[in-house]
Every structure is written in structure tokens, then in C-alpha cells.
mmCIF file of C-alpha atoms and ligand atoms in Angstrom:
data_model
loop_
_atom_site.group_PDB
_atom_site.id
_atom_site.type_symbol
_atom_site.label_atom_id
_atom_site.label_comp_id
_atom_site.label_asym_id
_atom_site.label_seq_id
_atom_site.Cartn_x
_atom_site.Cartn_y
_atom_site.Cartn_z
ATOM 1 C CA MET A 1 22.415 -10.050 -14.045
ATOM 2 C CA ILE A 2 18.690 -9.754 -13.590
ATOM 3 C CA TYR A 3 18.424 -12.066 -16.995
ATOM 4 C CA ASN A 4 19.935 -15.093 -14.814
ATOM 5 C CA GLU A 5 17.244 -14.172 -11.515
ATOM 6 C CA ILE A 6 14.413 -14.993 -14.117
ATOM 7 C CA LYS A 7 15.130 -16.993 -17.070
ATOM 8 C CA SER A 8 13.850 -19.892 -15.666
ATOM 9 C CA ILE A 9 10.747 -18.203 -15.319
ATOM 10 C CA LEU A 10 9.657 -16.457 -17.630
ATOM 11 C CA PRO A 11 8.535 -19.760 -20.190
ATOM 12 C CA GLN A 12 6.124 -20.281 -17.357
ATOM 13 C CA PHE A 13 4.050 -17.538 -18.589
ATOM 14 C CA ILE A 14 1.929 -16.585 -21.500
ATOM 15 C CA PHE A 15 3.902 -13.774 -22.513
ATOM 16 C CA LYS A 16 3.286 -12.597 -26.195
ATOM 17 C CA GLY A 17 6.181 -12.442 -28.608
ATOM 18 C CA VAL A 18 9.919 -12.997 -27.579
ATOM 19 C CA TYR A 19 11.973 -12.024 -24.608
ATOM 20 C CA ARG A 20 13.664 -7.982 -25.238
ATOM 21 C CA SER A 21 15.031 -7.011 -21.752
ATOM 22 C CA ALA A 22 14.066 -6.572 -18.229
ATOM 23 C CA GLU A 23 15.160 -4.251 -15.548
ATOM 24 C CA GLU A 24 14.195 -4.354 -11.731
ATOM 25 C CA LEU A 25 11.672 -1.636 -10.090
ATOM 26 C CA HIS A 26 12.883 -0.609 -6.557
ATOM 27 C CA SER A 27 9.725 1.227 -5.070
ATOM 28 C CA GLY A 28 7.948 -1.666 -3.096
ATOM 29 C CA ASN A 29 9.141 -2.446 0.107
ATOM 30 C CA VAL A 30 7.971 -6.288 -0.137
ATOM 31 C CA ASN A 31 7.929 -8.139 -2.900
ATOM 32 C CA THR A 32 10.064 -8.035 -5.736
ATOM 33 C CA THR A 33 9.483 -6.471 -9.043
ATOM 34 C CA TYR A 34 10.706 -6.475 -12.874
ATOM 35 C CA HIS A 35 9.333 -4.705 -15.772
ATOM 36 C CA LEU A 36 9.359 -6.597 -18.763
ATOM 37 C CA VAL A 37 9.275 -6.059 -22.439
ATOM 38 C CA TYR A 38 8.718 -8.228 -25.631
ATOM 39 C CA ASP A 39 8.578 -8.290 -29.068
ATOM 40 C CA ASP A 40 5.700 -9.507 -30.791
ATOM 41 C CA HIS A 41 6.227 -9.324 -33.928
ATOM 42 C CA GLY A 42 6.883 -5.684 -34.066
ATOM 43 C CA VAL A 43 5.021 -4.857 -31.187
ATOM 44 C CA ARG A 44 6.078 -4.053 -28.039
ATOM 45 C CA ARG A 45 4.442 -5.587 -25.035
ATOM 46 C CA ASP A 46 5.661 -4.814 -21.368
ATOM 47 C CA TYR A 47 4.848 -6.854 -18.417
ATOM 48 C CA THR A 48 5.270 -7.048 -14.994
ATOM 49 C CA LEU A 49 6.824 -9.917 -12.958
ATOM 50 C CA GLN A 50 6.318 -10.098 -9.530
ATOM 51 C CA ARG A 51 8.184 -12.297 -6.653
ATOM 52 C CA ILE A 52 5.712 -12.891 -3.918
ATOM 53 C CA ASN A 53 7.335 -11.887 -0.359
ATOM 54 C CA THR A 54 5.979 -15.202 1.351
ATOM 55 C CA TYR A 55 7.243 -13.813 4.824
ATOM 56 C CA ALA A 56 4.242 -11.358 4.034
ATOM 57 C CA PHE A 57 2.435 -13.316 2.756
ATOM 58 C CA LYS A 58 2.129 -16.823 3.874
ATOM 59 C CA ASP A 59 -0.850 -17.779 1.120
ATOM 60 C CA PRO A 60 0.093 -16.570 -2.304
ATOM 61 C CA ILE A 61 -2.868 -18.747 -3.543
ATOM 62 C CA GLY A 62 -4.917 -16.636 -1.428
ATOM 63 C CA VAL A 63 -3.776 -13.352 -2.243
ATOM 64 C CA MET A 64 -3.966 -14.754 -6.243
ATOM 65 C CA GLN A 65 -7.469 -15.605 -5.767
ATOM 66 C CA ASN A 66 -8.612 -12.065 -3.988
ATOM 67 C CA ILE A 67 -6.925 -10.320 -6.877
ATOM 68 C CA ALA A 68 -8.281 -11.809 -9.489
ATOM 69 C CA ARG A 69 -12.306 -12.013 -7.754
ATOM 70 C CA VAL A 70 -11.521 -7.918 -7.271
ATOM 71 C CA THR A 71 -10.589 -7.010 -10.595
ATOM 72 C CA ASP A 72 -12.815 -9.315 -12.143
ATOM 73 C CA HIS A 73 -15.554 -7.293 -10.000
ATOM 74 C CA LEU A 74 -13.902 -3.856 -10.885
ATOM 75 C CA ARG A 75 -13.665 -5.148 -14.808
ATOM 76 C CA THR A 76 -17.615 -5.929 -14.489
ATOM 77 C CA ALA A 77 -18.321 -2.483 -12.452
ATOM 78 C CA MET A 78 -16.386 -0.352 -15.388
ATOM 79 C CA ILE A 79 -18.359 -1.683 -18.125
ATOM 80 C CA ALA A 80 -21.680 -1.863 -16.644
ATOM 81 C CA ARG A 81 -20.787 2.377 -16.186
ATOM 82 C CA GLY A 82 -20.176 1.981 -20.053
ATOM 83 C CA GLU A 83 -16.318 2.505 -19.210
ATOM 84 C CA ASP A 84 -13.394 0.523 -21.303
ATOM 85 C CA PRO A 85 -11.551 -1.459 -18.362
ATOM 86 C CA GLU A 86 -8.351 -1.570 -20.851
ATOM 87 C CA ARG A 87 -5.698 -0.143 -18.758
ATOM 88 C CA HIS A 88 -7.740 0.945 -16.143
ATOM 89 C CA VAL A 89 -8.139 -2.533 -13.808
ATOM 90 C CA LEU A 90 -4.971 -4.773 -13.433
ATOM 91 C CA ASP A 91 -4.795 -7.745 -16.315
ATOM 92 C CA LEU A 92 -3.282 -10.849 -14.910
ATOM 93 C CA VAL A 93 -0.897 -13.106 -17.110
ATOM 94 C CA PRO A 94 -1.843 -16.524 -16.718
ATOM 95 C CA THR A 95 0.794 -19.525 -16.123
ATOM 96 C CA SER A 96 1.061 -21.815 -19.262
ATOM 97 C CA SER A 97 -0.754 -24.448 -17.240
ATOM 98 C CA GLY A 98 -3.637 -21.569 -17.021
ATOM 99 C CA GLN A 99 -2.888 -20.890 -13.178
ATOM 100 C CA LEU A 100 -2.679 -17.399 -11.514
ATOM 101 C CA VAL A 101 0.819 -18.106 -9.954
ATOM 102 C CA TYR A 102 4.044 -20.065 -10.634
ATOM 103 C CA GLN A 103 5.725 -21.843 -8.066
ATOM 104 C CA ASP A 104 9.350 -22.194 -8.669
ATOM 105 C CA GLY A 105 12.000 -25.181 -7.010
ATOM 106 C CA ASP A 106 12.639 -22.961 -4.461
ATOM 107 C CA ASN A 107 9.145 -22.009 -2.884
ATOM 108 C CA ASN A 108 9.440 -18.959 -4.904
ATOM 109 C CA TYR A 109 5.381 -17.532 -6.294
ATOM 110 C CA TRP A 110 5.694 -15.697 -9.213
ATOM 111 C CA ARG A 111 3.123 -13.643 -10.502
ATOM 112 C CA ALA A 112 2.713 -11.459 -13.718
ATOM 113 C CA TYR A 113 0.474 -8.727 -15.156
ATOM 114 C CA VAL A 114 0.724 -6.362 -18.178
ATOM 115 C CA PHE A 115 2.209 -3.435 -17.608
ATOM 116 C CA ILE A 116 0.249 0.034 -17.748
ATOM 117 C CA THR A 117 2.690 1.795 -20.439
ATOM 118 C CA ASP A 118 2.257 5.457 -20.914
ATOM 119 C CA ALA A 119 1.560 5.855 -17.120
ATOM 120 C CA ILE A 120 3.287 6.993 -13.974
ATOM 121 C CA ALA A 121 3.536 6.189 -10.827
ATOM 122 C CA TYR A 122 4.823 8.795 -8.340
ATOM 123 C CA ASP A 123 6.818 8.389 -5.364
ATOM 124 C CA THR A 124 6.610 11.922 -4.681
ATOM 125 C CA VAL A 125 3.661 14.018 -6.114
ATOM 126 C CA ASP A 126 2.693 17.324 -6.719
ATOM 127 C CA ALA A 127 -0.803 18.520 -5.215
ATOM 128 C CA SER A 128 -2.719 18.435 -8.641
ATOM 129 C CA SER A 129 -1.430 14.835 -9.401
ATOM 130 C CA PHE A 130 -2.396 13.982 -5.537
ATOM 131 C CA TYR A 131 -6.193 15.613 -6.297
ATOM 132 C CA GLU A 132 -6.117 12.982 -8.622
ATOM 133 C CA VAL A 133 -4.435 10.255 -6.629
ATOM 134 C CA GLY A 134 -7.370 10.738 -4.004
ATOM 135 C CA ARG A 135 -10.265 10.630 -6.810
ATOM 136 C CA GLY A 136 -8.455 7.450 -7.759
ATOM 137 C CA PHE A 137 -8.544 5.351 -4.617
ATOM 138 C CA GLY A 138 -11.787 6.740 -3.981
ATOM 139 C CA SER A 139 -13.136 5.546 -7.264
ATOM 140 C CA PHE A 140 -11.778 2.139 -6.247
ATOM 141 C CA GLN A 141 -13.568 2.407 -3.010
ATOM 142 C CA LYS A 142 -16.769 3.136 -4.910
ATOM 143 C CA LEU A 143 -16.492 0.415 -7.486
ATOM 144 C CA LEU A 144 -16.002 -1.864 -4.899
ATOM 145 C CA ILE A 145 -19.170 -0.872 -2.630
ATOM 146 C CA ASP A 146 -21.312 -4.471 -3.623
ATOM 147 C CA PHE A 147 -18.232 -6.409 -3.626
ATOM 148 C CA PRO A 148 -19.146 -9.351 -1.211
ATOM 149 C CA ALA A 149 -16.410 -8.753 1.433
ATOM 150 C CA ASP A 150 -17.280 -12.364 2.723
ATOM 151 C CA GLN A 151 -15.617 -13.695 -0.284
ATOM 152 C CA LEU A 152 -12.230 -12.223 0.127
ATOM 153 C CA PHE A 153 -9.324 -14.039 2.022
ATOM 154 C CA VAL A 154 -7.364 -12.605 4.584
ATOM 155 C CA SER A 155 -4.047 -11.863 3.017
ATOM 156 C CA ILE A 156 -2.219 -10.669 6.449
ATOM 157 C CA PRO A 157 -4.430 -11.443 9.618
ATOM 158 C CA ASN A 158 -5.010 -8.143 12.008
ATOM 159 C CA PHE A 159 -2.836 -6.353 8.702
ATOM 160 C CA HIS A 160 -3.950 -2.868 10.320
ATOM 161 C CA ASN A 161 -5.043 -4.027 14.092
ATOM 162 C CA THR A 162 -3.059 -1.560 15.873
ATOM 163 C CA TYR A 163 -3.799 -2.765 19.009
ATOM 164 C CA LYS A 164 -2.323 -6.101 18.272
ATOM 165 C CA ARG A 165 0.877 -4.769 16.489
ATOM 166 C CA PHE A 166 1.475 -2.620 19.580
ATOM 167 C CA PHE A 167 1.787 -6.308 21.304
ATOM 168 C CA GLN A 168 3.891 -7.451 19.012
ATOM 169 C CA LEU A 169 6.189 -4.223 19.241
ATOM 170 C CA MET A 170 5.949 -5.869 23.054
ATOM 171 C CA ARG A 171 6.927 -9.014 21.731
ATOM 172 C CA ALA A 172 9.738 -7.970 19.857
ATOM 173 C CA ILE A 173 11.255 -5.980 22.700
ATOM 174 C CA ASP A 174 10.993 -8.696 25.078
ATOM 175 C CA GLU A 175 12.929 -10.904 22.735
ATOM 176 C CA ASN A 176 15.372 -8.338 21.351
ATOM 177 C CA ARG A 177 16.493 -10.978 18.629
ATOM 178 C CA ALA A 178 19.586 -8.252 17.124
ATOM 179 C CA GLY A 179 20.159 -7.006 20.008
ATOM 180 C CA ARG A 180 19.304 -3.258 19.369
ATOM 181 C CA ALA A 181 16.550 -2.956 22.075
ATOM 182 C CA ALA A 182 18.780 -0.486 23.912
ATOM 183 C CA ASP A 183 19.695 1.709 21.549
ATOM 184 C CA VAL A 184 15.505 2.250 20.888
ATOM 185 C CA GLU A 185 14.337 3.435 24.391
ATOM 186 C CA GLU A 186 13.035 7.079 22.740
ATOM 187 C CA GLU A 187 11.164 5.431 20.329
ATOM 188 C CA ILE A 188 9.513 2.673 22.584
ATOM 189 C CA GLU A 189 8.577 5.235 25.005
ATOM 190 C CA PHE A 190 7.183 7.268 22.114
ATOM 191 C CA MET A 191 5.075 4.013 21.578
ATOM 192 C CA PHE A 192 3.578 3.736 24.675
ATOM 193 C CA GLU A 193 2.455 7.663 24.958
ATOM 194 C CA HIS A 194 0.590 7.001 21.858
ATOM 195 C CA ARG A 195 -0.769 3.483 23.077
ATOM 196 C CA ARG A 196 -4.636 4.826 23.251
ATOM 197 C CA MET A 197 -4.457 6.849 20.507
ATOM 198 C CA MET A 198 -3.298 4.165 17.895
ATOM 199 C CA SER A 199 -6.118 1.485 19.029
ATOM 200 C CA SER A 200 -8.741 4.231 18.639
ATOM 201 C CA ILE A 201 -10.017 2.923 15.212
ATOM 202 C CA VAL A 202 -9.794 -0.859 16.015
ATOM 203 C CA GLN A 203 -12.190 0.389 19.131
ATOM 204 C CA LEU A 204 -14.392 2.066 16.964
ATOM 205 C CA ILE A 205 -15.104 -0.777 14.335
ATOM 206 C CA ASP A 206 -15.535 -3.025 17.542
ATOM 207 C CA ARG A 207 -17.963 -0.621 19.055
ATOM 208 C CA GLY A 208 -19.784 -0.723 15.704
ATOM 209 C CA VAL A 209 -19.401 3.170 14.944
ATOM 210 C CA LEU A 210 -17.280 2.445 11.995
ATOM 211 C CA PRO A 211 -17.965 -0.178 9.947
ATOM 212 C CA LEU A 212 -15.856 -2.704 7.856
ATOM 213 C CA ARG A 213 -15.622 -2.091 3.892
ATOM 214 C CA VAL A 214 -13.465 -3.585 1.012
ATOM 215 C CA THR A 215 -10.234 -1.641 1.385
ATOM 216 C CA HIS A 216 -6.903 -1.282 -0.895
ATOM 217 C CA ASN A 217 -4.715 -1.196 2.756
ATOM 218 C CA ASP A 218 -2.151 0.105 1.377
ATOM 219 C CA THR A 219 -2.623 3.602 -0.412
ATOM 220 C CA LYS A 220 0.417 4.421 -1.282
ATOM 221 C CA SER A 221 0.759 7.548 -4.322
ATOM 222 C CA ASN A 222 2.585 5.223 -6.030
ATOM 223 C CA ASN A 223 -0.051 2.470 -5.890
ATOM 224 C CA VAL A 224 -2.056 4.840 -8.398
ATOM 225 C CA MET A 225 -1.106 4.928 -12.101
ATOM 226 C CA ILE A 226 -1.510 8.482 -13.223
ATOM 227 C CA ASP A 227 -1.769 9.090 -17.182
ATOM 228 C CA ARG A 228 0.627 10.910 -18.626
ATOM 229 C CA GLN A 229 -1.050 12.457 -21.710
ATOM 230 C CA SER A 230 -4.131 13.293 -19.464
ATOM 231 C CA GLY A 231 -2.723 13.370 -15.808
ATOM 232 C CA ARG A 232 -6.031 11.637 -14.741
ATOM 233 C CA ALA A 233 -5.677 8.582 -12.017
ATOM 234 C CA ILE A 234 -6.470 5.588 -14.212
ATOM 235 C CA CYS A 235 -5.626 2.056 -12.557
ATOM 236 C CA ILE A 236 -5.308 1.568 -8.633
ATOM 237 C CA ILE A 237 -2.101 -1.300 -8.528
ATOM 238 C CA ASP A 238 -0.708 -3.796 -5.454
ATOM 239 C CA LEU A 239 -3.963 -5.344 -4.772
ATOM 240 C CA ASP A 240 -2.211 -7.532 -2.272
ATOM 241 C CA THR A 241 -3.525 -5.903 0.735
ATOM 242 C CA VAL A 242 -7.233 -5.806 -0.674
ATOM 243 C CA MET A 243 -9.255 -6.702 2.290
ATOM 244 C CA PRO A 244 -12.089 -5.915 4.840
ATOM 245 C CA GLY A 245 -10.863 -2.520 6.184
ATOM 246 C CA SER A 246 -11.380 0.772 7.609
ATOM 247 C CA VAL A 247 -11.829 3.574 5.270
ATOM 248 C CA LEU A 248 -9.712 5.892 8.274
ATOM 249 C CA TYR A 249 -6.442 3.363 7.048
ATOM 250 C CA ASP A 250 -6.997 4.095 3.112
ATOM 251 C CA TYR A 251 -7.517 7.949 3.588
ATOM 252 C CA GLY A 252 -5.068 8.112 6.525
ATOM 253 C CA ASP A 253 -2.104 5.909 4.448
ATOM 254 C CA ALA A 254 -2.538 7.957 1.195
ATOM 255 C CA ILE A 255 -1.906 11.454 3.253
ATOM 256 C CA ARG A 256 1.352 9.771 5.533
ATOM 257 C CA PHE A 257 2.876 9.119 2.154
ATOM 258 C CA GLY A 258 1.717 11.436 -0.047
ATOM 259 C CA ALA A 259 1.485 14.834 1.860
ATOM 260 C CA SER A 260 4.990 14.528 3.163
ATOM 261 C CA THR A 261 7.369 17.080 2.562
ATOM 262 C CA ALA A 262 10.080 14.327 2.192
ATOM 263 C CA VAL A 263 10.375 10.364 1.650
ATOM 264 C CA GLU A 264 9.274 7.906 4.084
ATOM 265 C CA ASP A 265 13.119 7.315 4.761
ATOM 266 C CA GLU A 266 14.261 10.704 4.962
ATOM 267 C CA PRO A 267 17.283 10.398 7.436
ATOM 268 C CA ASP A 268 16.787 14.070 8.147
ATOM 269 C CA THR A 269 14.283 14.648 10.401
ATOM 270 C CA SER A 270 14.339 18.494 10.190
ATOM 271 C CA LYS A 271 13.268 18.289 6.163
ATOM 272 C CA ILE A 272 10.202 16.250 7.346
ATOM 273 C CA ALA A 273 6.510 17.976 8.225
ATOM 274 C CA LEU A 274 3.077 17.587 6.432
ATOM 275 C CA ASP A 275 2.310 19.296 3.262
ATOM 276 C CA MET A 276 -1.258 21.138 4.209
ATOM 277 C CA ASP A 277 -1.745 21.988 0.180
ATOM 278 C CA LYS A 278 -1.633 18.282 -0.830
ATOM 279 C CA ALA A 279 -3.390 17.327 2.219
ATOM 280 C CA ARG A 280 -6.406 19.329 1.071
ATOM 281 C CA ALA A 281 -6.070 18.400 -3.156
ATOM 282 C CA PHE A 282 -6.029 14.220 -1.674
ATOM 283 C CA THR A 283 -9.326 15.134 0.661
ATOM 284 C CA ARG A 284 -11.008 16.726 -2.152
ATOM 285 C CA GLY A 285 -10.376 14.137 -4.353
ATOM 286 C CA PHE A 286 -10.953 11.836 -2.388
ATOM 287 C CA ILE A 287 -14.285 13.147 -0.932
ATOM 288 C CA GLU A 288 -15.272 13.940 -4.297
ATOM 289 C CA GLU A 289 -15.938 10.409 -4.768
ATOM 290 C CA THR A 290 -16.842 9.147 -1.655
ATOM 291 C CA ASN A 291 -19.097 11.415 -0.133
ATOM 292 C CA GLY A 292 -22.175 10.073 -1.635
ATOM 293 C CA PHE A 293 -21.793 6.322 0.350
ATOM 294 C CA LEU A 294 -19.245 6.906 3.413
ATOM 295 C CA THR A 295 -21.133 7.521 6.696
ATOM 296 C CA ARG A 296 -20.617 10.764 8.608
ATOM 297 C CA GLU A 297 -19.392 8.668 11.441
ATOM 298 C CA GLU A 298 -16.306 7.767 8.586
ATOM 299 C CA LEU A 299 -16.292 11.099 6.905
ATOM 300 C CA THR A 300 -15.796 13.632 10.191
ATOM 301 C CA ARG A 301 -13.015 10.860 11.431
ATOM 302 C CA LEU A 302 -10.513 10.822 8.379
ATOM 303 C CA PRO A 303 -7.842 12.976 10.233
ATOM 304 C CA LEU A 304 -7.792 10.345 12.929
ATOM 305 C CA GLY A 305 -6.680 7.776 10.140
ATOM 306 C CA ILE A 306 -3.653 9.771 9.262
ATOM 307 C CA LYS A 307 -2.259 9.822 13.369
ATOM 308 C CA VAL A 308 -3.457 6.093 13.418
ATOM 309 C CA ILE A 309 -1.542 4.957 10.372
ATOM 310 C CA THR A 310 1.436 6.894 10.832
ATOM 311 C CA CYS A 311 1.838 5.452 14.376
ATOM 312 C CA GLU A 312 1.353 2.231 13.125
ATOM 313 C CA LEU A 313 3.645 2.120 10.334
ATOM 314 C CA ALA A 314 6.327 3.825 12.693
ATOM 315 C CA MET A 315 5.648 0.435 15.281
ATOM 316 C CA ARG A 316 5.926 -1.759 12.310
ATOM 317 C CA PHE A 317 9.281 -0.654 11.285
ATOM 318 C CA LEU A 318 10.193 -0.546 14.505
ATOM 319 C CA THR A 319 9.329 -4.140 14.919
ATOM 320 C CA ASP A 320 11.087 -4.959 12.576
ATOM 321 C CA TYR A 321 14.193 -2.854 13.603
ATOM 322 C CA LEU A 322 14.058 -4.921 16.639
ATOM 323 C CA ASP A 323 13.609 -8.332 14.951
ATOM 324 C CA GLY A 324 16.796 -8.359 12.879
ATOM 325 C CA ASP A 325 15.425 -6.421 9.632
ATOM 326 C CA LEU A 326 13.007 -9.884 8.267
ATOM 327 C CA TYR A 327 9.847 -8.109 6.946
ATOM 328 C CA PHE A 328 10.620 -5.284 5.040
ATOM 329 C CA LYS A 329 13.480 -4.827 2.264
ATOM 330 C CA ILE A 330 16.438 -2.565 3.830
ATOM 331 C CA ASN A 331 19.129 -1.231 1.847
ATOM 332 C CA SER A 332 21.492 -0.378 5.198
ATOM 333 C CA PRO A 333 21.080 -1.668 8.357
ATOM 334 C CA GLN A 334 19.824 1.063 10.159
ATOM 335 C CA HIS A 335 17.028 1.341 7.320
ATOM 336 C CA ASN A 336 14.486 0.623 9.002
ATOM 337 C CA LEU A 337 15.677 2.563 12.144
ATOM 338 C CA ILE A 338 15.300 5.497 9.815
ATOM 339 C CA ARG A 339 12.111 4.758 8.563
ATOM 340 C CA THR A 340 10.630 4.647 12.546
ATOM 341 C CA ARG A 341 12.088 8.033 13.006
ATOM 342 C CA ALA A 342 10.965 9.605 9.661
ATOM 343 C CA GLN A 343 7.080 8.340 11.093
ATOM 344 C CA ILE A 344 7.818 9.426 14.427
ATOM 345 C CA ALA A 345 8.851 13.050 12.979
ATOM 346 C CA LEU A 346 5.496 13.135 10.692
ATOM 347 C CA LEU A 347 3.256 12.145 13.203
ATOM 348 C CA ARG A 348 4.437 14.830 15.497
ATOM 349 C CA ASP A 349 3.863 17.606 12.786
ATOM 350 C CA VAL A 350 0.073 15.617 11.980
ATOM 351 C CA GLU A 351 -0.581 16.370 15.678
ATOM 352 C CA ARG A 352 0.458 19.995 15.745
ATOM 353 C CA LYS A 353 -1.890 20.553 12.242
ATOM 354 C CA GLU A 354 -5.090 18.385 13.725
ATOM 355 C CA GLU A 355 -7.125 21.106 13.918
ATOM 356 C CA ASP A 356 -6.052 22.536 10.564
ATOM 357 C CA LEU A 357 -7.113 19.083 9.084
ATOM 358 C CA GLN A 358 -10.489 18.464 10.492
ATOM 359 C CA LYS A 359 -11.359 22.387 9.259
ATOM 360 C CA ILE A 360 -10.530 20.580 5.340
ATOM 361 C CA VAL A 361 -12.813 18.006 6.060
ATOM 362 C CA ASP A 362 -15.409 19.510 7.480
ATOM 363 C CA GLN A 363 -15.627 22.121 4.873
ATOM 364 C CA LEU A 364 -15.528 19.839 2.225
ATOM 365 C CA ILE A 365 -17.879 17.277 3.875
ATOM 366 C CA GLY A 366 -20.239 20.360 3.564
HETATM 367 C C1 GN1 M 401 5.266 -2.000 2.181
HETATM 368 O O1 GN1 M 401 5.801 -3.025 -0.720
HETATM 369 P P1 GN1 M 401 4.760 -2.182 -0.510
HETATM 370 O O2 GN1 M 401 5.599 -0.465 -0.716
HETATM 371 O O3 GN1 M 401 3.579 -2.243 -1.149
HETATM 372 C C2 GN1 M 401 3.990 -2.444 3.058
HETATM 373 C C3 GN1 M 401 2.523 -1.990 3.397
HETATM 374 C C4 GN1 M 401 3.902 -0.274 4.374
HETATM 375 C C5 GN1 M 401 4.705 0.427 3.352
HETATM 376 C C6 GN1 M 401 5.657 1.362 3.439
HETATM 377 C C7 GN1 M 401 2.177 -6.271 2.407
HETATM 378 O O4 GN1 M 401 4.305 -1.872 0.857
HETATM 379 O O5 GN1 M 401 1.779 -2.071 4.387
HETATM 380 O O6 GN1 M 401 2.574 0.683 4.600
HETATM 381 O O7 GN1 M 401 5.591 -0.661 2.471
HETATM 382 N N1 GN1 M 401 2.995 -3.900 2.515
HETATM 383 C C8 GN1 M 401 2.741 -5.311 3.491
HETATM 384 O O8 GN1 M 401 6.397 2.106 2.532
HETATM 385 O O9 GN1 M 401 3.247 -4.862 4.079
HETATM 386 MG MG1 MG M 402 1.959 -3.083 -0.995
#
């Protein structure tokens, strides 16, 4: 029962009112998330409680300090623009001892937020909401433009360093911990064929062609809350991987996830393609918000982000499959392999549509 998993944690946070119910939310692949409902003298209070995955995040306190700094900055920036930050910026609930995170006796780290009510996070998103998602991530970037990047702790080193991730795959093949390497020769071959392409953003950053900015680094459509009433993007969530990075990854990851015709772990790869209407809708929203400050070098290369990030994720899933599923949560022994194959199928379609994607971007940036 869910209550038993969390009952000793609940009193550690300053939740208002009396506990009523909890359900687990299953959309994340890394952390474990619960939606809590409290009753505060007849007023309903909703909260999010999360157990941070410490295999992925080695320093949860550093992660939480980043989130506190970033949300403070967003709040101040919104107030300065005359906007109301309530429901628009993640609101951390402190622990009873005033900390950002609670460490339990089993070395688990927990954190809590005010749950954003009357809003929805889409796992599959239609074109008009995806336009909003584009605006949301674009404006997030805009609000953080003057955030001092050197104050950010690097929550996962080399997170989008696809060049290094390739060598992690090599290591996993070599170690073959789960005895699965012989079953995935085709997928390994695919990664070798894409080796140069996948390192191209890292190289452009190294050469100074692309700048580092404060980026979100996990721009799935379900990390943007859309207001149920207005249909507008209101709040960017999941700030765990806010770090210095390239905007190409944020753009690319959003398209990879939101413009696919199938879910990220679709077993039937014949159903997987890139939906160009959705890609166009997101790109329009994103460019509307960012056209004033992204460089020409960044804007024109946005489509490269889709290829690189799709390949990177295929490789991360494959690496985890070879390691015996240590990183991503799985719901079947083949889950990481299914995810790998789905990403490869998507990348093949992105490659087919590359020129059209470039046209969309070129038209919108004018
Ligand atoms: C993980 O758990 P979630 O959904 O926030 C992962 C992302 C992947 C994503 C794929 C910290 O995100 O990098 O793109 O799964 N997060 C981390 O669904 O590794
Ligand atoms: Mg995430």
C-alpha cells in the first residue's frame, strides 16, 4: 500500500492540514513521484512528494540547491515583469527543520512541492498544446538568460556529452554485465555508424561556435504544465537537470518526445514517425520566444539537436540494457531494448525528413 511507503516521510515536511490520500504518478523514468492530498480545515491542499534517484543523482543536496536558486530567479524575474509567479514557478515545501530535502534512515532523499492544480502535463500532445510547450520552454530560457551559470552545480556531469556517452556504451559492451551484448549487434552497429554525427554538438561547443546557456536538459512535453482552463503553458517542472548546456539539446529533446507519432517505448516500430505538423507547432512557439536572443548559429542548427538527442537517448537506453537496467525504471526485462529500438526508428525518420525540418526553421527565423 502506498501509504505505508511514505507514512514515515509525511511528518518530515511542512504540509498544511491533515493527510487524506496519495497516489503514485508513473510518468518519470528516474525519480519516484507521489501526488498527496491534504485537508486544511476544509481547504484541499495538493502536494508532490518525490524520492530522488541517487543512482542518477549522486548529490541530491546539490540538485536541490540548484532548484532553489533557479526557482528564486524565475520568481524574481516574473515579478519584475509584472507577472504573478503563483502556479507559474515550482514552489518547494521545506522540511520541518527548514531544509530543502529530507534524508531518511535508508539513505533515501525526499523533496516536496506544492502540486500545480487545474493543469495537465501531456505524455502525448496535440499540435496546439505542443505550440504552447514550445512557448513554455522558450520563455523559460528567456527568463534564465541572466542567471549566473557559474552558480549552478553540475547535477550529472557530462549529461549531454554524447561523445563521452559513446565511450560509456563501449565500456558496457566490453563488460557485458547482463550477458546481452550478442543480442544487440545491430543496435551497436547503428551507434558506430552514427558516431560522428552524435558528437557534432559537443564539437561545436568546444570550437566556440555554439554558446553554453542555462538549459533545462529534459524538455519532454510532460515537463510543462498546461492550464486546463486557458490551454496556456504555465509552469516548467522537473528542474533536476538544469545545467549549462546547448539550446540545441532542449529543442531537439522536445521534438523527439512530443512530435513522435508513438510513445517513447512503442514496441511496434512501424508506428513510429516524426509528425511534421507537431514539429512545426513546437518550433513556432519556441522560436517566437527565443528569436531575439539566440544566435544565428544556434537558430539555424536547431534541427541537428533532434538527431543528436534521439541518438544519445537510444544509446543511453542501450547502455542501460547492457548494464542490466541500473539507471532507468523498467516494467519488463526488454523495456530498455524496446526503448532503444523505438529511438532508432524515430531517428531514421528524422533523417528522412531532415531537409523539411530545416525549411521549417529557416522560414520561422526569417
Ligand atoms: C529521464 O525521469 P524523467 O522522465 O524525468 C531522464 C532523461 C531522459 C528521459 C527519457 C535524469 O527523465 O534524461 O531523456 O528519462 N532523466 C535523467 O524518458 O536521466
Ligand atoms: Mg527528468
